[in-house]
PDB file of C-alpha atoms in Angstrom:
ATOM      1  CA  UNK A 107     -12.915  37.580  -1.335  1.00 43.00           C
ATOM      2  CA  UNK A 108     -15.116  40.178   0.085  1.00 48.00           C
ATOM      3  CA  UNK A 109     -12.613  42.308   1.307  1.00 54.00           C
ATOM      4  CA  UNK A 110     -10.781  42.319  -1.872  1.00 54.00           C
ATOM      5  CA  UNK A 111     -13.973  42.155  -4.804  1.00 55.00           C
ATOM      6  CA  UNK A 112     -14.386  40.350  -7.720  1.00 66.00           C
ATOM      7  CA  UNK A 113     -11.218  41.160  -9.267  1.00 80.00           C
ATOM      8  CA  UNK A 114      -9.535  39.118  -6.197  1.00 79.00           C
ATOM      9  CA  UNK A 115     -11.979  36.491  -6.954  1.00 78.00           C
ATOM     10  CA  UNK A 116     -11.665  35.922 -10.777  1.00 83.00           C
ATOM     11  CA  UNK A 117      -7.499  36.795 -10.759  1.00 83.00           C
ATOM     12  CA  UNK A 118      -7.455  33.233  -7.920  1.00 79.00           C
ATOM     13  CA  UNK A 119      -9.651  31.090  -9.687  1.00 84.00           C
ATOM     14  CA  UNK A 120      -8.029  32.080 -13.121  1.00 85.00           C
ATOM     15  CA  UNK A 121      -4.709  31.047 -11.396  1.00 83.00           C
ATOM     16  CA  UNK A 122      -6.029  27.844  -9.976  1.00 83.00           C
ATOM     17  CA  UNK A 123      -7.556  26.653 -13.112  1.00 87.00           C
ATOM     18  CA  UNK A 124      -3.938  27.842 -14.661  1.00 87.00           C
ATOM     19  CA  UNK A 125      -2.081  25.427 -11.806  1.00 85.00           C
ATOM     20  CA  UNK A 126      -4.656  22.752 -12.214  1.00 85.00           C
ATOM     21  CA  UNK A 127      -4.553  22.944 -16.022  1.00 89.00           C
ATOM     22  CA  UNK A 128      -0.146  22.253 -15.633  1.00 87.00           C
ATOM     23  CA  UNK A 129      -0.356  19.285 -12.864  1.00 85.00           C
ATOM     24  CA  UNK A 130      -2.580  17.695 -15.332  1.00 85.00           C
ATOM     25  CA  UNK A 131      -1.393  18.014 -18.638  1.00 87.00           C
ATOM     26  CA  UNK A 132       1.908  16.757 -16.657  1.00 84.00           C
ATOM     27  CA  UNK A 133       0.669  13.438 -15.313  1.00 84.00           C
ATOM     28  CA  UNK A 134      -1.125  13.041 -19.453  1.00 87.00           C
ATOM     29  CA  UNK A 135       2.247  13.651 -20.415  1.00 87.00           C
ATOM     30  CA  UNK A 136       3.972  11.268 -17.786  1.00 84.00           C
ATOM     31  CA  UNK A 137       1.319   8.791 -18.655  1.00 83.00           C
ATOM     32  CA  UNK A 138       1.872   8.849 -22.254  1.00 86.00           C
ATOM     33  CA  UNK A 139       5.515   8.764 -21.923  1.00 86.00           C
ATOM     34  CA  UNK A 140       7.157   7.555 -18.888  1.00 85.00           C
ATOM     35  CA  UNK A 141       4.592   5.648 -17.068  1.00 85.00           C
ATOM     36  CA  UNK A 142       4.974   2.323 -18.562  1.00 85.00           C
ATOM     37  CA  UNK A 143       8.289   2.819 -18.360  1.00 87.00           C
ATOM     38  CA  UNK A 144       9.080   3.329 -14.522  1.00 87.00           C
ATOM     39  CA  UNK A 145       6.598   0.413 -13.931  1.00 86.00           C
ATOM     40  CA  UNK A 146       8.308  -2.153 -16.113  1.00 86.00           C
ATOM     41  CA  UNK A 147      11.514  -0.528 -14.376  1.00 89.00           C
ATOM     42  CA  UNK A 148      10.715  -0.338 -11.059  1.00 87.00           C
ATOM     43  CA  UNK A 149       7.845  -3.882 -10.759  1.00 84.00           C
ATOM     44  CA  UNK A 150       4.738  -3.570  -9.625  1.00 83.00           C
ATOM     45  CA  UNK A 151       4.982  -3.850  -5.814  1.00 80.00           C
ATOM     46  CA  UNK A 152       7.573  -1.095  -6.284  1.00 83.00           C
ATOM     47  CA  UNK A 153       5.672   1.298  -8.023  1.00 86.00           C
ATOM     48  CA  UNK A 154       2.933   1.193  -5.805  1.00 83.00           C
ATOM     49  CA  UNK A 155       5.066   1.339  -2.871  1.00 83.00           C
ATOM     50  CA  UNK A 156       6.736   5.089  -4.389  1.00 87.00           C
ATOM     51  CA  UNK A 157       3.353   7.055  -3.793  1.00 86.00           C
ATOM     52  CA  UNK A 158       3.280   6.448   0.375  1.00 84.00           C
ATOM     53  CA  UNK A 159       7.064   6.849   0.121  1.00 87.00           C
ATOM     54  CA  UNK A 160       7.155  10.471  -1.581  1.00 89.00           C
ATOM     55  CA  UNK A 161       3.270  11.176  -0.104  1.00 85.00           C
ATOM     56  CA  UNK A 162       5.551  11.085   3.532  1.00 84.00           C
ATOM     57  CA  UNK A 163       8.369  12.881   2.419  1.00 88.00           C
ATOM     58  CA  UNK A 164       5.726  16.033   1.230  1.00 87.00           C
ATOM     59  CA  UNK A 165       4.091  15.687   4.261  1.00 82.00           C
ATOM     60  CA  UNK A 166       7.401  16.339   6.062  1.00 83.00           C
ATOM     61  CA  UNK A 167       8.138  19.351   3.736  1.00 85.00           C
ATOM     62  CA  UNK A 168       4.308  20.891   4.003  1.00 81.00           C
ATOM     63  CA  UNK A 169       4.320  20.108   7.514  1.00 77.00           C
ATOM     64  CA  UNK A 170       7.606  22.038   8.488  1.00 80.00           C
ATOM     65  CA  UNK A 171       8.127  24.791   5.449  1.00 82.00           C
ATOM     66  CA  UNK A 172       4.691  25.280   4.325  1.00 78.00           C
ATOM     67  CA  UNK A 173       4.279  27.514   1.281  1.00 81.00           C
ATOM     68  CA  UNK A 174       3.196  28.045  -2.463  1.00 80.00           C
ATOM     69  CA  UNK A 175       6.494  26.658  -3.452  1.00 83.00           C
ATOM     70  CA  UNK A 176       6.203  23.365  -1.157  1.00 83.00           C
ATOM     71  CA  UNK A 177       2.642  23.157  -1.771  1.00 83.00           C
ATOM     72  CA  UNK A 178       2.662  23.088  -5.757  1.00 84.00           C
ATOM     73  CA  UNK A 179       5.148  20.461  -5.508  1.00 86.00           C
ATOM     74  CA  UNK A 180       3.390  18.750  -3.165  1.00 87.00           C
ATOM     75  CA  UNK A 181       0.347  18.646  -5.442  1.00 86.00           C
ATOM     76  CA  UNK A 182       2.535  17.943  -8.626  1.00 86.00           C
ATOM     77  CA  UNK A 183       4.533  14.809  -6.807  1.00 88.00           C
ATOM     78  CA  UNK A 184       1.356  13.656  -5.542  1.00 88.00           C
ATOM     79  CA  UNK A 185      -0.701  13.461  -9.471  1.00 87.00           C
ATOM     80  CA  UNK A 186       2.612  12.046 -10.928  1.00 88.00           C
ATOM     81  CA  UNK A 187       2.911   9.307  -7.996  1.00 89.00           C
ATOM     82  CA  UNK A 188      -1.147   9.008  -7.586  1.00 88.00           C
ATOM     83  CA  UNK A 189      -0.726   7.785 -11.563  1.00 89.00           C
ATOM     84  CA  UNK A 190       1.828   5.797 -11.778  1.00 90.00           C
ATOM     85  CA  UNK A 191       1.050   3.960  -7.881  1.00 88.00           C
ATOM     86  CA  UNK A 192      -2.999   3.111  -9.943  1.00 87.00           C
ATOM     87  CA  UNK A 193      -1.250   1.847 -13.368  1.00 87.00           C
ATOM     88  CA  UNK A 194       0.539  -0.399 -11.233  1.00 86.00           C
ATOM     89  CA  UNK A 195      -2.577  -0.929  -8.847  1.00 84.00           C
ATOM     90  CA  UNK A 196      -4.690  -1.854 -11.575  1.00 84.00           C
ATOM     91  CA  UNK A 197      -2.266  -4.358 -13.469  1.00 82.00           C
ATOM     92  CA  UNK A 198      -1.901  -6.423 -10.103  1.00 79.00           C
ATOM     93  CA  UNK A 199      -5.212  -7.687 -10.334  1.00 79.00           C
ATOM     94  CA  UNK A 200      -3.968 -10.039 -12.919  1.00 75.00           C
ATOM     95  CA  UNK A 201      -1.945 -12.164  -9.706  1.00 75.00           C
ATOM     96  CA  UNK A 202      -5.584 -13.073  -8.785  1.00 77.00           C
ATOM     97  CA  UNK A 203      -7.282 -15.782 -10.259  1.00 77.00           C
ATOM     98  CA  UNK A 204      -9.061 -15.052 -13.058  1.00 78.00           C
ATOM     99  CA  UNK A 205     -12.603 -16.615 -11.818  1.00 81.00           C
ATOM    100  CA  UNK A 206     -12.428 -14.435  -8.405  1.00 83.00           C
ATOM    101  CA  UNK A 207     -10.794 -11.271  -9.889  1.00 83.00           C
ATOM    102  CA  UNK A 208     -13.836  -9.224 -10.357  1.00 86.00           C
ATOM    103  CA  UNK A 209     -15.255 -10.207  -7.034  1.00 89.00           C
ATOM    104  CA  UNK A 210     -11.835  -8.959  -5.311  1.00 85.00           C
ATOM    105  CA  UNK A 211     -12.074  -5.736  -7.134  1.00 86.00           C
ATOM    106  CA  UNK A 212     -16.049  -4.965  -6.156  1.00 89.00           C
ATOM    107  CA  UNK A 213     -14.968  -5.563  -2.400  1.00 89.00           C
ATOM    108  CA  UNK A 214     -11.696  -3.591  -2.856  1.00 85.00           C
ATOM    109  CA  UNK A 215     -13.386  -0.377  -4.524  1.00 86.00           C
ATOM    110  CA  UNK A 216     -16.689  -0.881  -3.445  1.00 91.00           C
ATOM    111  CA  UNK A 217     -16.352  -1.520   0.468  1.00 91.00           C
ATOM    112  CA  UNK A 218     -12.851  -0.550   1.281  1.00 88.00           C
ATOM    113  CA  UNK A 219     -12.394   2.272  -0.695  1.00 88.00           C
ATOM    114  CA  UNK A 220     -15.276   3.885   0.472  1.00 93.00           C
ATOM    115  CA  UNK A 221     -14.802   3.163   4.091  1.00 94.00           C
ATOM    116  CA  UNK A 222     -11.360   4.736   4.171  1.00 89.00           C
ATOM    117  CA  UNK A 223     -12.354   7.771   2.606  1.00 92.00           C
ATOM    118  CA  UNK A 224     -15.605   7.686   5.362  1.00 95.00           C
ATOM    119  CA  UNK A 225     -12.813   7.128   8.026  1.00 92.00           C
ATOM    120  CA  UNK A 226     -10.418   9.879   6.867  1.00 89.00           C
ATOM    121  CA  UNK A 227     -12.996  12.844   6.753  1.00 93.00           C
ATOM    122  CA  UNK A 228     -14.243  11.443  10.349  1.00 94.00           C
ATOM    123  CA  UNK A 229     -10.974  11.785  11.713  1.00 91.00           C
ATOM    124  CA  UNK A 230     -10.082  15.387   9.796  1.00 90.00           C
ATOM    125  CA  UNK A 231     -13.226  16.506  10.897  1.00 92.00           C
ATOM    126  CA  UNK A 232     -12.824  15.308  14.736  1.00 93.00           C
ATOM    127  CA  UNK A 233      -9.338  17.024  14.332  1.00 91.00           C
ATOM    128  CA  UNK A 234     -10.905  20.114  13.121  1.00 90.00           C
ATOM    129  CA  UNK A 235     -13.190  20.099  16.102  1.00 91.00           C
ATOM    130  CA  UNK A 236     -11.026  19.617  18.746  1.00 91.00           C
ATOM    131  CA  UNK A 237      -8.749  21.640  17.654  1.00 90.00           C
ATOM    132  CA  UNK A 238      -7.751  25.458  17.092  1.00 88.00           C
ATOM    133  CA  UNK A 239      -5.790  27.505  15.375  1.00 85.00           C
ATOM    134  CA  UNK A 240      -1.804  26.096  14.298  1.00 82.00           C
ATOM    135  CA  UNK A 241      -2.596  22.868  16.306  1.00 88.00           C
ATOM    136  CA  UNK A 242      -5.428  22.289  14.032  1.00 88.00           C
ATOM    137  CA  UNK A 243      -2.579  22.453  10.681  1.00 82.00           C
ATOM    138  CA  UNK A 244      -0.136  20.369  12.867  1.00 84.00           C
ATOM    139  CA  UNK A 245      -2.615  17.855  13.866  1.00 89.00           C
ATOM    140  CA  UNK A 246      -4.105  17.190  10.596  1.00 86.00           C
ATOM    141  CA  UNK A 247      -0.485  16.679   9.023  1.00 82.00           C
ATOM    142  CA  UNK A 248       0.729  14.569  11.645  1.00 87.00           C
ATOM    143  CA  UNK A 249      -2.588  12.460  11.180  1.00 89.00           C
ATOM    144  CA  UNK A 250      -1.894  12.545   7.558  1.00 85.00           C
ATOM    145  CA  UNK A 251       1.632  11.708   7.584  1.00 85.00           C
ATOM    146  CA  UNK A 252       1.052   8.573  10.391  1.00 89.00           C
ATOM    147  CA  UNK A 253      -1.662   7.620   7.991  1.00 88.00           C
ATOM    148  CA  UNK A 254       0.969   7.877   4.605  1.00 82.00           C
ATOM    149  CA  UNK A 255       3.316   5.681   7.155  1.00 85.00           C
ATOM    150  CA  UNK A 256       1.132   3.412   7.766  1.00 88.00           C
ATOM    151  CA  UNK A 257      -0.104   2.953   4.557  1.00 81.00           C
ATOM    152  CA  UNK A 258       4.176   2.598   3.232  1.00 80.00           C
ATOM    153  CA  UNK A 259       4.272  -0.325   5.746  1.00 85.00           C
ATOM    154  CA  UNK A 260       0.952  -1.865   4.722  1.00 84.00           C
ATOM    155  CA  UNK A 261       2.663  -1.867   0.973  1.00 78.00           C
ATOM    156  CA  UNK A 262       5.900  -2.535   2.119  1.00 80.00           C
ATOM    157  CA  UNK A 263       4.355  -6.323   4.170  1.00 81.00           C
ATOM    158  CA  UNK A 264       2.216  -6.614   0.626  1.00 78.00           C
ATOM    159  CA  UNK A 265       5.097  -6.723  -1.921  1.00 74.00           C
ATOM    160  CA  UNK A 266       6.226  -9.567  -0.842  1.00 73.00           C
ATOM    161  CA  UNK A 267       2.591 -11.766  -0.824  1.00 78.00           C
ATOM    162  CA  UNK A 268       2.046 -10.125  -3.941  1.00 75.00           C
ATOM    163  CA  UNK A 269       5.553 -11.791  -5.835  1.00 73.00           C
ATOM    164  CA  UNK A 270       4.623 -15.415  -3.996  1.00 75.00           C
ATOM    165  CA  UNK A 271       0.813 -15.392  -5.561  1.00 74.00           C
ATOM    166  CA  UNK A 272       2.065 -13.846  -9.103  1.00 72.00           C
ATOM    167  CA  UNK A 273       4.606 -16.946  -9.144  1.00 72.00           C
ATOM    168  CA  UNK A 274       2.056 -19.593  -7.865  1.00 73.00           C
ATOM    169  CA  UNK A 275      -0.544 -18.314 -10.046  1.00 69.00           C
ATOM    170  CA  UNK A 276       1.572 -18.224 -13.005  1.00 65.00           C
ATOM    171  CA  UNK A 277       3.300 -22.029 -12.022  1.00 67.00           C
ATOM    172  CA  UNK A 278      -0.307 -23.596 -10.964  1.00 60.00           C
ATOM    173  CA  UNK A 279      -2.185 -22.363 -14.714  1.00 58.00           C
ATOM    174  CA  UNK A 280      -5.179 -20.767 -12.302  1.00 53.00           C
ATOM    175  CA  UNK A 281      -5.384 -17.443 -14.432  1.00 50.00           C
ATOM    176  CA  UNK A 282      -6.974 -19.866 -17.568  1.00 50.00           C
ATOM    177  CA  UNK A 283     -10.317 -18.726 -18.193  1.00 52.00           C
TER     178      UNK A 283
END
């Protein structure tokens, strides 16, 4: 930005706000629209499952053909996924009981979220450090995509438990407030 002026500065951030502006308005516009549909289409375990699923495949892409191209539709996959993966995140709290729903979702977003975020920039940042030049890209994607695999297997084992306590809680009457 230096090298270049202000010209250099004001022409990128008008062009960032411009990209940001379009991944935006298209995940309002695949909320409005489509979301509902895909989820009733797809279930919920599925559609939460889609967003590790296509987060790996852009990984792949950024990690081997990196570029303005891959990396815009990397960032527009990832808001269109990101949305539809927390509709369905947020309508599976109903398979908990209704008297210990709240108390799951404090510990959920209020300790685990947290922590994993606290973990990830530990771990990007020890990368960083140790770390130079190419390797430093490589490393961070390959930590990012074991991280997107591990989190498609941790959905993957979840599905499952999460169909047997939808049917139990809807056979047993435990949602009744």
């Amino acid at each position: 930005i230096l090298v270049h002026g202000s010209d250099y500065a004001s022409n990128l951030a008008h062009d960032l706000g411009l990209l940001h502006t379009i991944f935006n308005g298209g995940a309002l516009v695949i909320q409005l629209i489509f979301a509902s549909r895909i989820i009733s289409s797809l279930g919920i375990a599925s559609s939460i499952f889609l967003h590790p699923i296509v987060t790996v495949l852009n990984l792949f892409v950024l990690t081997f053909k990196y570029g303005f191209f891959s990396a815009a539709i990397t960032k527009g996959s990832f808001e269109i996924t990101n949305l539809i993966s927390t509709n369905a995140y947020n309508s599976s709290y109903y398979a908990i009981p209704h008297h210990i729903r709240d108390d799951v979702k404090e510990v959920l977003q209020g300790i685990f979220k947290p922590m994993g975020a606290i973990f990830g920039a530990i771990m990007i940042m020890g990368i960083s450090f140790f770390t130079h030049g190419e390797m430093k890209i490589y490393s961070i994607n390959i930590f990012l995509l074991l991280t997107a695999l591990i989190m498609a297997f941790v959905s993957s084992n979840l599905s499952k438990r999460y169909t047997d306590m939808s049917e139990q809680n809807l056979s047993s009457q435990l949602d009744l407030p």
